PDB file of C-alpha atoms in Angstrom:
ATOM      1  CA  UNK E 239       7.946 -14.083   5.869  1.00  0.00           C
ATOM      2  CA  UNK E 240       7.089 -10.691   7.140  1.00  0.00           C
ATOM      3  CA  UNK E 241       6.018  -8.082   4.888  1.00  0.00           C
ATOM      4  CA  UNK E 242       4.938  -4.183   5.665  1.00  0.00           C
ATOM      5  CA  UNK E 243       3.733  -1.011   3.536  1.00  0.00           C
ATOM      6  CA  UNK E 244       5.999   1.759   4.135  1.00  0.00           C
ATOM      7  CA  UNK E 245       3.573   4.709   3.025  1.00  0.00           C
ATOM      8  CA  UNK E 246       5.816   8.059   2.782  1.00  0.00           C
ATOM      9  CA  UNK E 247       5.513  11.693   2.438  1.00  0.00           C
ATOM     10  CA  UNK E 248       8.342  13.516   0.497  1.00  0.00           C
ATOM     11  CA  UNK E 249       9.593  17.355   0.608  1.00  0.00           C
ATOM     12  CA  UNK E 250       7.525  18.598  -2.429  1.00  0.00           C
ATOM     13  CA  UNK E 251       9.094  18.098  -6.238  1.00  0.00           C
ATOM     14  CA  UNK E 252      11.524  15.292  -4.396  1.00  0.00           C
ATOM     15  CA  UNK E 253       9.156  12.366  -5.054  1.00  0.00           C
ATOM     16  CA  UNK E 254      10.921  10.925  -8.238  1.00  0.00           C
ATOM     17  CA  UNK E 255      14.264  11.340  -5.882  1.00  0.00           C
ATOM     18  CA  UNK E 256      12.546   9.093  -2.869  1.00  0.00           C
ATOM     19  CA  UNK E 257      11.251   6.715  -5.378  1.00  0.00           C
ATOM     20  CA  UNK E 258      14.816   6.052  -7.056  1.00  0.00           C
ATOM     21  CA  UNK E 259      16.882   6.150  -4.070  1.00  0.00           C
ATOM     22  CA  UNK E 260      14.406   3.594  -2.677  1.00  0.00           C
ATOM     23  CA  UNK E 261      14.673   1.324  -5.330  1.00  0.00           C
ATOM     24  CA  UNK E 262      18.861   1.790  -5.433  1.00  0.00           C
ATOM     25  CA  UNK E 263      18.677   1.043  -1.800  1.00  0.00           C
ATOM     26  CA  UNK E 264      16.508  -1.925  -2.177  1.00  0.00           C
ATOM     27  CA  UNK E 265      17.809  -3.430  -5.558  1.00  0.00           C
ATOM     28  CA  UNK E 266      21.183  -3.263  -4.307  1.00  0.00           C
ATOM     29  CA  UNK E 267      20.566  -5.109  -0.652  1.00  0.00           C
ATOM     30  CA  UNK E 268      17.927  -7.789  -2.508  1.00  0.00           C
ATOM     31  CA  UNK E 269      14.875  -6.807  -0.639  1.00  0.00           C
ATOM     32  CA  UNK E 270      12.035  -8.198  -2.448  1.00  0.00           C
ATOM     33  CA  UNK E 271       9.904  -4.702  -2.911  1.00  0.00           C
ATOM     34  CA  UNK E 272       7.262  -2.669  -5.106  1.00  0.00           C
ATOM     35  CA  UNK E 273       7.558   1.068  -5.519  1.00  0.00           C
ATOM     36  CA  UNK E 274       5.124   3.077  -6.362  1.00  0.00           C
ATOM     37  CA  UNK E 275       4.327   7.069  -6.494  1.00  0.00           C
ATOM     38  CA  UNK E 276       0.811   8.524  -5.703  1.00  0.00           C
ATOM     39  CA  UNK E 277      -1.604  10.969  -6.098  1.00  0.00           C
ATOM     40  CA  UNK E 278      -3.433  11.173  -2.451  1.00  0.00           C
ATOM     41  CA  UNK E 279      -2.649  12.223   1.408  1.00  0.00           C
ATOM     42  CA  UNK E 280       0.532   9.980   0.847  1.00  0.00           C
ATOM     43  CA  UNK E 281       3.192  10.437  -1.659  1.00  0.00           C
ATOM     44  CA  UNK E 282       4.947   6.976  -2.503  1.00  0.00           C
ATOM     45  CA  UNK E 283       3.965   3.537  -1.347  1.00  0.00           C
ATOM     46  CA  UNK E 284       6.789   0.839  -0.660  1.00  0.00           C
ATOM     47  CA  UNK E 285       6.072  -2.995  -0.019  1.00  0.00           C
ATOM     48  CA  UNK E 286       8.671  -4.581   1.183  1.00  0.00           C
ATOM     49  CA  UNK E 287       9.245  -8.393   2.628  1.00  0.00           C
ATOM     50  CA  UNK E 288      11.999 -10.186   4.724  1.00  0.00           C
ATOM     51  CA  UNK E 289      12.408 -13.924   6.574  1.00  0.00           C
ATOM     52  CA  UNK E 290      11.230 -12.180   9.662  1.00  0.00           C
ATOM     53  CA  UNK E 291       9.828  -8.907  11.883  1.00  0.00           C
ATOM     54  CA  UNK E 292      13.133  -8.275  12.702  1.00  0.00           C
ATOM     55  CA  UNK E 293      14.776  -8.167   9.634  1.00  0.00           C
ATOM     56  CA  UNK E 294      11.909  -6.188   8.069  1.00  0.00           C
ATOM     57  CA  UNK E 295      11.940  -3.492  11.108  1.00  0.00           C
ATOM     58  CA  UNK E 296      16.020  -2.815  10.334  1.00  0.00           C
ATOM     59  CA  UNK E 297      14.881  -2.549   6.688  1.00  0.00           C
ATOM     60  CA  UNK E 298      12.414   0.146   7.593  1.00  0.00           C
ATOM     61  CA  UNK E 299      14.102   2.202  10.195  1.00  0.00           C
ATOM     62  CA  UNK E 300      17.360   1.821   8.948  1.00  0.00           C
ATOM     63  CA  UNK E 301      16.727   1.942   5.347  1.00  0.00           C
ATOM     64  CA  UNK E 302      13.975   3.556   4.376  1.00  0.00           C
ATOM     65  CA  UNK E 303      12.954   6.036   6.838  1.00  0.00           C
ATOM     66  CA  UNK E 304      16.692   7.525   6.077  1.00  0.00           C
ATOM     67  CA  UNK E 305      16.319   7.620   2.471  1.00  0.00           C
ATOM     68  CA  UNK E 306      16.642  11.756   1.539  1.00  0.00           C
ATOM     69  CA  UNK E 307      13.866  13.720   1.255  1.00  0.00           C
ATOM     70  CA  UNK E 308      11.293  11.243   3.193  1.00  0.00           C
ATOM     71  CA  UNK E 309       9.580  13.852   5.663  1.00  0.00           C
ATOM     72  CA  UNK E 310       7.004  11.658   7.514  1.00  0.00           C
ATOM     73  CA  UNK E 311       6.075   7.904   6.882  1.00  0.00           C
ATOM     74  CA  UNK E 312       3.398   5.473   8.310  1.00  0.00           C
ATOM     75  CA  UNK E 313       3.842   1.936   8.664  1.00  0.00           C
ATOM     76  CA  UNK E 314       1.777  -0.757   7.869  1.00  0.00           C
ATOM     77  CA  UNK E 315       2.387  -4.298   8.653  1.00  0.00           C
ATOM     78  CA  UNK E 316       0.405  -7.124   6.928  1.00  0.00           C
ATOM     79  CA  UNK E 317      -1.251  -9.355   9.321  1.00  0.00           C
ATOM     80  CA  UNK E 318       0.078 -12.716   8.042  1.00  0.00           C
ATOM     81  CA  UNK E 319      -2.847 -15.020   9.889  1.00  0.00           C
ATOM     82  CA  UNK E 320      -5.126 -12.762   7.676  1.00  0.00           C
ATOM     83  CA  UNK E 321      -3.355 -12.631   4.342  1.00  0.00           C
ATOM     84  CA  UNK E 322      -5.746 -13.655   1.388  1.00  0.00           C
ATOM     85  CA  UNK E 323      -4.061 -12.929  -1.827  1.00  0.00           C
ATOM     86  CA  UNK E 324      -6.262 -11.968  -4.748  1.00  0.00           C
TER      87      UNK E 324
ATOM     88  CA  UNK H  54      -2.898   0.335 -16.598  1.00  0.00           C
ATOM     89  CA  UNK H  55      -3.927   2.305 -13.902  1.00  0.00           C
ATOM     90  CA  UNK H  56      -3.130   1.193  -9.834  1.00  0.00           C
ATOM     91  CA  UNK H  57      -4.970   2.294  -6.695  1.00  0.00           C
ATOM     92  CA  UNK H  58      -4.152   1.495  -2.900  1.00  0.00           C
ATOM     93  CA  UNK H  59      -7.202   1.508  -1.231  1.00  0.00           C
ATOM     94  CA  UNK H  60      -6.294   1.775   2.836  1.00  0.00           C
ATOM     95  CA  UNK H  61      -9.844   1.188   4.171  1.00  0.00           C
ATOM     96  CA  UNK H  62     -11.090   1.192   8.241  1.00  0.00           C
ATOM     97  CA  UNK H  63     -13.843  -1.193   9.221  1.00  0.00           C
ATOM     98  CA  UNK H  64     -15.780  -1.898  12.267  1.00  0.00           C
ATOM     99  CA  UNK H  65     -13.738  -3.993  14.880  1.00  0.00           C
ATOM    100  CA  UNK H  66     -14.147  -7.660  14.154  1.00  0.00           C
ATOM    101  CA  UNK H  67     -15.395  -7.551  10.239  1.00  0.00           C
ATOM    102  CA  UNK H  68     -12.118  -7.624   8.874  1.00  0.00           C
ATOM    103  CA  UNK H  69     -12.160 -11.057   7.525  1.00  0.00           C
ATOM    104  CA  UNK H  70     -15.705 -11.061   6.068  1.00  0.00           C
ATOM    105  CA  UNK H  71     -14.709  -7.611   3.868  1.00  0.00           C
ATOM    106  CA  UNK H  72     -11.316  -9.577   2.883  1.00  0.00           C
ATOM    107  CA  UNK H  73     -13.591 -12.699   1.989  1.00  0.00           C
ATOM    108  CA  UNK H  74     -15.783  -9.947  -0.276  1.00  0.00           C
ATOM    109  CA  UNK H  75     -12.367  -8.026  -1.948  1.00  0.00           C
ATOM    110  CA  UNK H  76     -10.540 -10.484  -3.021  1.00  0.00           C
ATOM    111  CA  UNK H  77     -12.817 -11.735  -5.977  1.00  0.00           C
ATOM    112  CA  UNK H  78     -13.655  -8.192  -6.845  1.00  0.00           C
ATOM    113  CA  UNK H  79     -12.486  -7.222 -10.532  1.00  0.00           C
ATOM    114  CA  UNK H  80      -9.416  -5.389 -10.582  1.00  0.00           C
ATOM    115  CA  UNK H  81      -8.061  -6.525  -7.207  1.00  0.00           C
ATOM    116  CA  UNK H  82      -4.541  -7.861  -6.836  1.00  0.00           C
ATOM    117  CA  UNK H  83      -3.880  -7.874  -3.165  1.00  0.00           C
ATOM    118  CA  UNK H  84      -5.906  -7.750   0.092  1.00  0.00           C
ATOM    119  CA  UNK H  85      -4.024  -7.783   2.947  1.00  0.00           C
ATOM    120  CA  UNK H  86      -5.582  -6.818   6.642  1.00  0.00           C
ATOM    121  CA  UNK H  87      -2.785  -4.714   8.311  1.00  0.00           C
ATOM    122  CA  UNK H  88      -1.639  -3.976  11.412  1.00  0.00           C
ATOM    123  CA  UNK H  89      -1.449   0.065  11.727  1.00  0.00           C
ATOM    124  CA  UNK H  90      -3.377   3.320  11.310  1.00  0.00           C
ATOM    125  CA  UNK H  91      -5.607   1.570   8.662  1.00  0.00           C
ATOM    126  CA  UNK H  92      -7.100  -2.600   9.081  1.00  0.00           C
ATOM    127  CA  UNK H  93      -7.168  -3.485   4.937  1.00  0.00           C
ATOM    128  CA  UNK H  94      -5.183  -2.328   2.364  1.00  0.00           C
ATOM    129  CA  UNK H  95      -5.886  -3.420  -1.408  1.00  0.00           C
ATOM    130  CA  UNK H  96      -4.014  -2.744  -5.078  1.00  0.00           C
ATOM    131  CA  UNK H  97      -6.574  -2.396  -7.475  1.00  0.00           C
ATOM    132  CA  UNK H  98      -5.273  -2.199 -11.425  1.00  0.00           C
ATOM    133  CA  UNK H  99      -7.052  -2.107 -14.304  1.00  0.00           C
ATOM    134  CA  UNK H 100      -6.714  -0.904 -17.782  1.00  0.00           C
ATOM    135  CA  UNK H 101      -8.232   2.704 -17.439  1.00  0.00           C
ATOM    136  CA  UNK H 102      -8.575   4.756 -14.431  1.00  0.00           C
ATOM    137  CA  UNK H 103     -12.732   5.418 -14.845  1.00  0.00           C
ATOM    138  CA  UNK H 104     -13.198   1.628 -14.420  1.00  0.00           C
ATOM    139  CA  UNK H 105     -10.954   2.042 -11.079  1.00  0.00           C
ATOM    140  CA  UNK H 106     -12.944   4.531 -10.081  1.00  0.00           C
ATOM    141  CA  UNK H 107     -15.909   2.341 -10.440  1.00  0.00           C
ATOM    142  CA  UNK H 108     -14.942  -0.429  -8.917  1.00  0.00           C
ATOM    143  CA  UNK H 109     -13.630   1.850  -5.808  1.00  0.00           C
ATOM    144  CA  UNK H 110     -16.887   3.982  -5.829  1.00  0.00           C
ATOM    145  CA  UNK H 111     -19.664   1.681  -6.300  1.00  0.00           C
ATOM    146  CA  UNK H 112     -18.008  -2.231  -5.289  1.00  0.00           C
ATOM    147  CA  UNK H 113     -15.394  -1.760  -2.434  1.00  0.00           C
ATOM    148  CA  UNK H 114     -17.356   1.555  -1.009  1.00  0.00           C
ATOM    149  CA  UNK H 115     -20.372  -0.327  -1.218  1.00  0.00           C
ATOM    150  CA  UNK H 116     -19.399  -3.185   1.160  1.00  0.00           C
ATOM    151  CA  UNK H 117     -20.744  -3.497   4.632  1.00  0.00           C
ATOM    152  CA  UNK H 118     -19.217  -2.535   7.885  1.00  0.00           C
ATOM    153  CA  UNK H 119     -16.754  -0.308   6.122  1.00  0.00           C
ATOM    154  CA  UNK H 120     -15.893   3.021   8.077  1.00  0.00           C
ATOM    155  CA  UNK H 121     -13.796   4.788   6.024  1.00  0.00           C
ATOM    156  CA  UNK H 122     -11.272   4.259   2.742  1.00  0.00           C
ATOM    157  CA  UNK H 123      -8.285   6.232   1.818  1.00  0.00           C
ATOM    158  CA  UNK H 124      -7.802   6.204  -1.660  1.00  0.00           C
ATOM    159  CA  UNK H 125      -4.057   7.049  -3.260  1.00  0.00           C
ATOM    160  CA  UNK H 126      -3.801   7.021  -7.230  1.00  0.00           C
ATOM    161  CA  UNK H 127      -1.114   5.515  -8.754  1.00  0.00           C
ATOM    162  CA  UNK H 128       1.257   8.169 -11.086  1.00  0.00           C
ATOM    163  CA  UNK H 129       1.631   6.716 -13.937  1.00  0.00           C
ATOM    164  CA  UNK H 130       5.627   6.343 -14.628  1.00  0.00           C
ATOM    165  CA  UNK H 131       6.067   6.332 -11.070  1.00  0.00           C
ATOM    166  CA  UNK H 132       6.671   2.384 -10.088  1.00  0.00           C
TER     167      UNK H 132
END
C-alpha cells in the first residue's frame, strides 16, 4: 500500500471547483482519498492510497495534477517503514 | 471540529524520535514521515480551533530538533 499527499495550489476563487472535481474524479475510479481545503501557503490537501508506487504515481500525474484549475502542486509520499498512525 | 496539517522539517536523522513524541499528542490523528519538500506531516483535529492552536504553538513547536513547521488550516465546509 502506497499512499502520498498531493498538496495543491488553485487559480484564486476555483478552490471549491478543485476540491469537487477531485472528489468526482476519485469517487468515481475508487481511490481511497481525503479532501480537504486550506487556509495557508497551500490551497487543498489530497491523501490518496493505491496497492503500489506505480499505481499511486498514474493517480497523481494522470489524475490529479490534470484536474482544472490546479496551478502548481507538491508531492508528498509517506515513508511506509516510518508510518506510525496516531 | 477544526483540522490542521502540520508539514514540519527536522534535523537529518530525528525523524523517528519526533514521530515517537506526535503521535500521543492530543488532537493528533496521523503522523506520517514523508518523502518530499517536508520529512513529517501530521492532521491535528479538535473541537475548536484555539485548542489547535495550542497544541501546534506550545506541544508540536515545542519538540526538539524541529527546524521548521508549515501550518495549513482546515476551511471549514471544505472536506
Amino acid at each position: 500500500m502506497s499512499t502520498a499527499y498531493f498538496l495543491a495550489n488553485t487559480k484564486i476563487n476555483h478552490e471549491m471547483d478543485v476540491i469537487n472535481e477531485a472528489r468526482s474524479i476519485l469517487r468515481q475510479e475508487d481511490i481511497p482519498h481525503e479532501i480537504q481545503g486550506v487556509f495557508g501557503v497551500y490551497d487543498v490537501v489530497i491523501k490518496v492510497s493505491a496497492k503500489d508506487s506505480k499505481t499511486l504515481q498514474t493517480i497523481i500525474q494522470e489524475k490529479l495534477r490534470r484536474i482544472t484549475s490546479v496551478e502548481s502542486s507538491i508531492t508528498m509520499v509517506v515513508d511506509e517503514g516510518a508510518k506510525l498512525d496516531a | 471540529m477544526a483540522t490542521a496539517y502540520v508539514l514540519l522539517n527536522c534535523q537529518i536523522g530525528s525523524e523517528r524520535h519526533i514521530i515517537e513524541q506526535i503521535k500521543s499528542m492530543e488532537g493528533v490523528k496521523e503522523v506520517r514521515g514523508v518523502f518530499g519538500a517536508y520529512d513529517i506531516l501530521i492532521k491535528i483535529q479538535t473541537a475548536s480551533v484555539e485548542r489547535l492552536r495550542e497544541i501546534i504553538t506550545w506541544k508540536i513547536r515545542k519538540i526538539d530538533k524541529i527546524r521548521s513547521t508549515l501550518t495549513l488550516m482546515g476551511v471549514e465546509g471544505q472536506e
